[in-house]
CSV table of C-alpha atoms in Angstrom, one decimal:
chain,number,residue,atom,x,y,z
A,156,MET,CA,42.3,7.3,7.0
A,157,THR,CA,39.1,9.2,8.5
A,158,THR,CA,36.2,7.3,9.5
A,159,GLU,CA,32.6,8.9,8.4
A,160,PRO,CA,30.0,8.5,11.3
A,161,PHE,CA,27.4,6.7,9.1
A,162,ASN,CA,24.2,5.9,10.8
A,163,ARG,CA,24.4,2.1,9.5
A,164,ARG,CA,21.0,1.6,11.5
A,165,ARG,CA,19.5,3.8,8.5
A,166,ASP,CA,20.0,1.3,5.9
A,167,ASP,CA,18.6,-1.7,8.0
A,168,THR,CA,15.4,-3.0,6.5
A,169,SER,CA,13.1,-6.0,7.2
A,170,ASN,CA,11.9,-9.5,6.6
A,171,ILE,CA,8.9,-7.7,5.0
A,172,LEU,CA,10.5,-7.1,1.7
A,173,LEU,CA,7.9,-5.1,0.0
A,174,LEU,CA,4.3,-4.5,0.0
A,175,GLU,CA,3.2,-4.7,-3.4
A,176,HIS,CA,-0.5,-4.4,-3.6
A,177,VAL,CA,-3.6,-3.1,-1.8
A,178,ASN,CA,-6.7,-4.8,-2.9
A,179,LEU,CA,-10.2,-3.0,-2.7
A,180,GLN,CA,-13.1,-4.0,-4.3
A,181,GLN,CA,-15.4,-1.7,-6.2
A,182,PRO,CA,-18.8,-1.9,-8.0
A,183,ASP,CA,-17.7,0.3,-11.1
A,184,GLN,CA,-14.7,0.1,-13.7
A,185,ALA,CA,-15.4,3.2,-15.3
A,186,LEU,CA,-15.3,5.2,-12.0
A,187,ALA,CA,-12.4,3.5,-10.8
A,188,THR,CA,-10.6,4.0,-14.3
A,189,LEU,CA,-11.4,7.8,-14.0
A,190,PHE,CA,-10.1,8.0,-10.5
A,191,TYR,CA,-6.9,5.8,-10.2
A,192,VAL,CA,-5.8,6.2,-13.7
A,193,VAL,CA,-7.0,9.8,-15.0
A,194,GLY,CA,-6.9,11.3,-11.5
A,195,LEU,CA,-4.1,9.6,-9.8
A,196,GLN,CA,-1.8,9.1,-12.9
A,197,GLY,CA,-1.5,5.6,-12.6
A,198,THR,CA,-1.0,3.0,-15.5
A,199,ARG,CA,-3.4,0.1,-16.1
A,200,ASP,CA,-1.8,-3.0,-16.2
A,201,PRO,CA,-1.7,-4.4,-19.9
A,202,TYR,CA,-0.9,-7.9,-19.4
A,203,LEU,CA,-3.1,-9.3,-16.4
A,204,MET,CA,-6.6,-8.7,-15.4
A,205,VAL,CA,-7.3,-6.8,-18.6
A,206,GLY,CA,-11.3,-7.8,-18.7
A,207,VAL,CA,-14.2,-5.8,-17.0
A,208,ASP,CA,-14.2,-8.1,-13.6
A,209,ASN,CA,-11.0,-6.8,-12.3
A,210,MET,CA,-8.0,-3.9,-12.9
A,211,TRP,CA,-5.0,-4.0,-11.7
A,212,VAL,CA,-3.1,-0.2,-11.7
A,213,ASN,CA,0.5,0.3,-11.8
A,214,PHE,CA,2.1,2.6,-9.1
A,215,GLY,CA,5.8,2.2,-9.7
A,216,ARG,CA,6.6,-1.0,-8.5
A,217,THR,CA,3.4,-1.3,-6.5
A,218,GLN,CA,-0.2,-1.5,-7.6
A,219,MET,CA,-3.8,-1.2,-6.5
A,220,HIS,CA,-5.8,-4.5,-7.5
A,221,LEU,CA,-9.5,-3.4,-7.8
A,222,PRO,CA,-11.8,-6.3,-8.4
A,223,THR,CA,-15.3,-5.6,-9.3
A,224,SER,CA,-18.1,-6.7,-6.6
A,225,ARG,CA,-21.6,-6.3,-7.0
A,226,SER,CA,-21.8,-6.1,-3.0
A,227,GLY,CA,-20.3,-2.6,-3.2
A,228,ALA,CA,-17.0,-1.1,-2.5
A,229,GLN,CA,-14.5,-2.0,0.5
A,230,LEU,CA,-13.2,0.8,2.7
A,231,LEU,CA,-9.9,0.9,3.9
A,232,ARG,CA,-10.5,2.1,7.5
A,233,GLY,CA,-7.3,4.7,7.1
A,234,SER,CA,-5.6,5.9,4.1
A,235,ILE,CA,-2.9,5.1,1.4
A,236,GLY,CA,0.2,7.1,1.1
A,237,LEU,CA,1.6,7.8,-2.7
A,238,VAL,CA,4.6,9.3,-3.9
A,239,ALA,CA,4.2,10.9,-7.1
A,240,PRO,CA,6.8,12.6,-9.3
A,241,ASP,CA,5.2,16.2,-9.6
A,242,LEU,CA,2.5,17.3,-7.5
A,243,ASP,CA,1.5,20.6,-9.7
A,244,ALA,CA,0.9,18.2,-12.6
A,245,LEU,CA,-1.1,15.7,-10.1
A,246,GLU,CA,-3.3,18.6,-8.9
A,247,ALA,CA,-4.1,19.4,-12.7
A,248,SER,CA,-5.0,15.8,-13.6
A,249,PRO,CA,-8.6,15.2,-12.6
A,250,GLY,CA,-9.9,18.1,-14.8
A,251,LYS,CA,-11.4,15.8,-17.5
A,252,ALA,CA,-12.4,13.5,-15.1
A,253,ARG,CA,-14.6,15.6,-12.5
A,254,ALA,CA,-17.8,15.6,-14.5
A,255,GLY,CA,-17.8,11.7,-14.6
A,256,LEU,CA,-17.2,11.7,-11.0
A,257,ALA,CA,-19.9,14.3,-9.8
A,258,GLY,CA,-22.5,12.8,-7.5
A,259,THR,CA,-19.6,10.4,-5.6
A,260,ARG,CA,-17.5,11.0,-2.8
A,261,PHE,CA,-14.6,12.2,-5.0
A,262,ALA,CA,-12.2,14.9,-4.0
A,263,PHE,CA,-8.9,16.3,-4.8
A,264,GLU,CA,-7.6,19.0,-2.5
A,265,ARG,CA,-4.1,20.2,-2.4
A,266,GLN,CA,-2.7,20.9,1.1
A,267,ALA,CA,0.6,22.8,2.0
A,268,ASP,CA,3.0,19.8,1.5
A,269,ARG,CA,0.4,17.4,-0.3
A,270,ILE,CA,-2.6,16.5,-2.1
A,271,ASP,CA,-5.5,14.6,-0.6
A,272,ALA,CA,-7.5,12.6,-2.9
A,273,THR,CA,-10.6,10.6,-2.3
A,274,CYS,CA,-12.1,7.8,-4.4
A,275,PRO,CA,-15.6,7.6,-5.5
A,276,TRP,CA,-16.3,5.3,-2.5
A,277,GLY,CA,-14.5,7.0,-0.1
A,278,ASN,CA,-11.1,5.5,0.0
A,279,ARG,CA,-8.4,8.3,1.1
A,280,PHE,CA,-5.1,8.6,-0.3
A,281,ARG,CA,-2.4,11.0,0.7
A,282,CYS,CA,0.0,12.0,-2.3
A,283,HIS,CA,3.5,13.4,-1.5
A,284,ALA,CA,6.2,14.7,-3.4
A,285,PRO,CA,9.6,12.6,-3.7
A,286,ASN,CA,11.3,13.2,-0.1
A,287,ALA,CA,14.8,11.4,-0.1
A,288,GLU,CA,14.7,11.5,3.7
A,289,ARG,CA,11.5,9.8,4.2
A,290,TRP,CA,11.2,7.6,1.2
A,291,GLY,CA,14.7,7.1,-0.4
A,292,GLN,CA,14.9,6.9,-3.7
A,293,THR,CA,11.1,6.6,-4.5
A,294,GLN,CA,9.5,9.0,-7.1
A,295,LEU,CA,6.5,7.0,-7.7
A,296,GLY,CA,4.7,4.3,-5.5
A,297,ILE,CA,2.8,3.2,-2.6
A,298,VAL,CA,5.0,3.9,0.4
A,299,ASP,CA,2.7,3.5,3.4
A,300,VAL,CA,-0.7,2.0,4.4
A,301,GLU,CA,-2.3,3.4,7.7
A,302,LEU,CA,-5.0,1.6,9.5
A,303,ASP,CA,-7.0,3.0,12.4
A,304,VAL,CA,-6.6,1.3,15.6
A,305,ALA,CA,-8.5,1.5,18.9
A,306,PRO,CA,-6.8,3.5,21.5
A,307,GLY,CA,-3.7,1.2,23.6
A,308,CYS,CA,-3.3,-1.2,20.4
A,309,ALA,CA,-0.1,0.2,18.8
A,310,ARG,CA,2.3,-1.1,21.2
A,311,ALA,CA,1.1,-4.8,20.9
A,312,ILE,CA,0.6,-4.4,17.2
A,313,ALA,CA,4.1,-3.7,17.0
A,314,ALA,CA,5.2,-6.4,19.1
A,315,PHE,CA,3.0,-8.9,16.8
A,316,TYR,CA,5.0,-7.7,13.7
A,317,GLY,CA,8.4,-7.9,15.5
A,318,GLU,CA,8.1,-11.3,17.2
A,319,VAL,CA,5.8,-13.3,14.6
A,320,LEU,CA,7.1,-11.4,11.1
A,321,HIS,CA,10.6,-10.0,12.3
A,322,ALA,CA,9.7,-6.7,10.8
A,323,PRO,CA,11.1,-4.0,13.1
A,324,SER,CA,9.0,-1.0,14.0
A,325,GLN,CA,9.1,2.4,16.0
A,326,LEU,CA,6.2,3.9,18.0
A,327,GLU,CA,5.3,7.7,17.3
A,328,ALA,CA,3.0,10.2,18.7
A,329,ASN,CA,0.3,11.1,16.5
A,330,ALA,CA,-2.1,14.1,15.9
A,331,GLU,CA,-4.6,12.8,18.5
A,332,GLY,CA,-1.9,12.6,21.3
A,333,LEU,CA,-2.0,8.7,20.9
A,334,GLU,CA,0.4,6.4,19.4
A,335,THR,CA,0.9,5.0,16.0
A,336,ALA,CA,3.0,1.9,15.4
A,337,ALA,CA,5.0,2.1,12.3
A,338,ILE,CA,6.0,-1.1,11.0
A,339,ARG,CA,9.3,-1.2,8.5
A,340,VAL,CA,8.8,-2.7,5.2
A,341,GLY,CA,12.1,-3.1,3.0
A,342,ALA,CA,14.0,0.2,3.3
A,343,ASP,CA,11.4,2.9,2.8
A,344,GLN,CA,7.7,1.3,3.0
A,345,ARG,CA,5.5,1.5,6.2
A,346,LEU,CA,2.5,-0.1,7.7
A,347,ARG,CA,1.1,2.2,10.0
A,348,TYR,CA,-1.5,1.6,12.8
A,349,ALA,CA,-2.9,4.8,14.4
A,350,GLU,CA,-4.5,4.6,17.5
A,351,THR,CA,-7.8,7.1,17.1
A,352,ARG,CA,-10.8,7.9,19.3
A,353,ARG,CA,-13.1,8.1,16.4
A,354,ASP,CA,-15.5,5.1,15.9
A,355,ILE,CA,-13.8,2.6,13.6
A,356,ALA,CA,-15.9,0.8,11.1
A,357,PRO,CA,-16.2,-2.9,10.8
A,358,TYR,CA,-13.7,-4.8,8.7
A,359,ASP,CA,-15.0,-5.8,5.0
A,360,GLY,CA,-12.2,-8.1,3.8
A,361,HIS,CA,-9.9,-5.8,2.0
A,362,HIS,CA,-6.2,-6.8,1.8
A,363,VAL,CA,-2.6,-5.9,1.3
A,364,GLN,CA,0.1,-8.2,-0.5
A,365,VAL,CA,3.7,-8.8,1.1
A,366,TYR,CA,6.8,-10.4,0.1
A,367,LEU,CA,8.7,-12.2,3.1
A,368,ALA,CA,12.5,-13.1,3.0
A,369,ASP,CA,11.9,-15.8,5.7
A,370,PHE,CA,8.7,-17.2,4.4
A,371,SER,CA,8.3,-20.5,6.5
A,372,GLY,CA,9.3,-18.7,10.1
A,373,PRO,CA,6.1,-16.5,10.4
A,374,TYR,CA,4.1,-19.3,9.0
A,375,GLU,CA,4.9,-21.8,11.9
A,376,ARG,CA,4.8,-19.1,14.5
A,377,LEU,CA,1.1,-17.8,13.3
A,378,LYS,CA,0.0,-21.8,12.4
A,379,ALA,CA,0.8,-22.4,16.1
A,380,ARG,CA,-1.6,-19.8,16.9
A,381,ARG,CA,-4.1,-21.0,14.6
A,382,LEU,CA,-4.1,-17.7,12.7
A,383,VAL,CA,-3.2,-19.1,9.4
A,384,SER,CA,-6.3,-18.2,7.4
A,385,ARG,CA,-5.8,-19.7,4.1
A,386,GLU,CA,-3.2,-22.2,2.7
A,387,THR,CA,-3.1,-20.9,-1.3
A,388,ASP,CA,-0.4,-22.7,-2.9
A,389,ALA,CA,3.3,-23.6,-2.2
A,390,HIS,CA,4.6,-19.7,-2.5
A,391,GLU,CA,1.7,-17.9,-0.5
A,392,TRP,CA,-0.6,-17.8,2.4
A,393,ARG,CA,-2.7,-15.5,4.3
A,394,PHE,CA,-3.8,-14.4,7.6
A,395,VAL,CA,-6.2,-11.7,9.1
A,396,ASP,CA,-6.0,-11.4,12.8
A,397,ILE,CA,-3.4,-9.2,14.5
A,398,VAL,CA,-3.5,-10.0,17.9
A,399,ASP,CA,-2.0,-9.5,21.4
A,400,LEU,CA,0.3,-12.1,22.1
A,401,SER,CA,0.1,-12.0,25.6
A,402,SER,CA,-3.8,-12.4,26.0
A,403,GLY,CA,-4.7,-13.9,22.5
A,404,ALA,CA,-7.0,-10.9,22.0
A,405,THR,CA,-7.5,-9.4,18.4
A,406,LEU,CA,-6.1,-6.0,18.3
A,407,CYS,CA,-7.1,-5.5,14.3
A,408,GLN,CA,-8.1,-7.5,11.1
A,409,LEU,CA,-6.3,-7.0,7.9
A,410,GLU,CA,-5.9,-9.5,5.4
A,411,HIS,CA,-2.0,-10.2,4.7
A,412,GLU,CA,-1.5,-12.0,1.2
A,413,VAL,CA,1.9,-13.1,2.3
A,414,ARG,CA,4.1,-14.4,-0.8
A,415,SER,CA,7.8,-16.1,-0.9
A,416,LEU,CA,10.4,-14.7,-3.1
A,417,ARG,CA,10.0,-17.8,-5.2
A,418,HIS,CA,6.5,-16.6,-6.2
A,419,PRO,CA,6.2,-16.4,-10.0
A,420,LEU,CA,5.3,-12.3,-9.8
A,421,TYR,CA,8.1,-11.2,-7.4
A,422,GLY,CA,9.9,-8.8,-9.1
A,423,ARG,CA,7.8,-8.8,-12.1
A,424,PRO,CA,8.6,-5.6,-13.8
A,425,LEU,CA,5.6,-2.9,-14.0
A,426,LEU,CA,5.3,-0.7,-16.9
A,427,ASN,CA,4.4,3.1,-15.7
A,428,ARG,CA,3.5,5.5,-18.3
A,429,ASN,CA,4.7,9.0,-18.5
A,430,PRO,CA,1.2,11.1,-17.9
A,431,ALA,CA,2.4,14.2,-19.2
A,432,GLN,CA,2.0,12.7,-23.0
A,433,SER,CA,-0.7,13.6,-25.2
A,434,ASN,CA,-1.8,13.1,-28.7
A,435,SER,CA,-1.8,17.1,-29.3
A,436,ALA,CA,1.7,17.4,-27.7
A,437,TYR,CA,3.4,14.1,-28.1
A,438,ARG,CA,7.2,13.6,-27.6
A,439,ARG,CA,8.7,11.0,-29.4
A,440,GLY,CA,10.4,8.4,-27.0
A,441,GLN,CA,8.7,9.9,-23.9
A,442,ASP,CA,6.0,7.2,-23.4
A,443,GLY,CA,7.3,5.6,-20.5
A,444,PHE,CA,7.8,6.9,-16.9
A,445,ARG,CA,11.7,7.5,-16.1
A,446,GLY,CA,12.0,8.3,-12.7
A,447,THR,CA,12.9,5.7,-9.8
A,448,CYS,CA,10.2,3.0,-8.2
């Protein structure tokens, strides 16, 4: 019997099992619908947050949460990586929305290997085709969130996630010749902290939501450092500050909404539409997305 030289480390995952949503406040649901649903081909959640004060938009098993805010839009200091099943179809999708988005910061540009999209308020998305080597079986969903951080922070951020959250990471060289800490989430997602010499805007309260397998261990370690920012309920807590474990200095701020696997929303099936459907070229039985999320 022969033994295959499998790379067993490739199938290791992380204590952070899933990055389920990114939350960005925005001031106008009509503009948000044109960008996230028409432009990015997401699916508005038909069951939860169906009023005019919040909107959840499904991308595979992940979501964008878009609460309405009268104080303006929140801006993520970096970019969000999406996998979309068909970049050609995605490139054509904003056609009917462009007029409604005129005068905003909206942009939709095809690059050699992706589509770069900017929301009406300046949040940036990098949209990629499925790639088994990079994102496993994912054909639709958020695969990474990249945050800008100051030079010299990446290694300490990687150490924070490793020691506090038990999430493995690797350091990568980036386009500025600096380092990026790529924190593993589940099998195929990443939280990425990219060092930059550019000015970084002040943190405005946007957040990401993650599920942990070991829910209590990171909580106790953060509580010992007085870093737990909110005690939500039995299945959720939050923290904001990512710190240097040696000095206690704050390296980056990003609210993490941390949930346990006993949270009622864990594993909730999300509906995703087939954006190729239309009333003029309707195909019976093809309303839903049939790929892998």
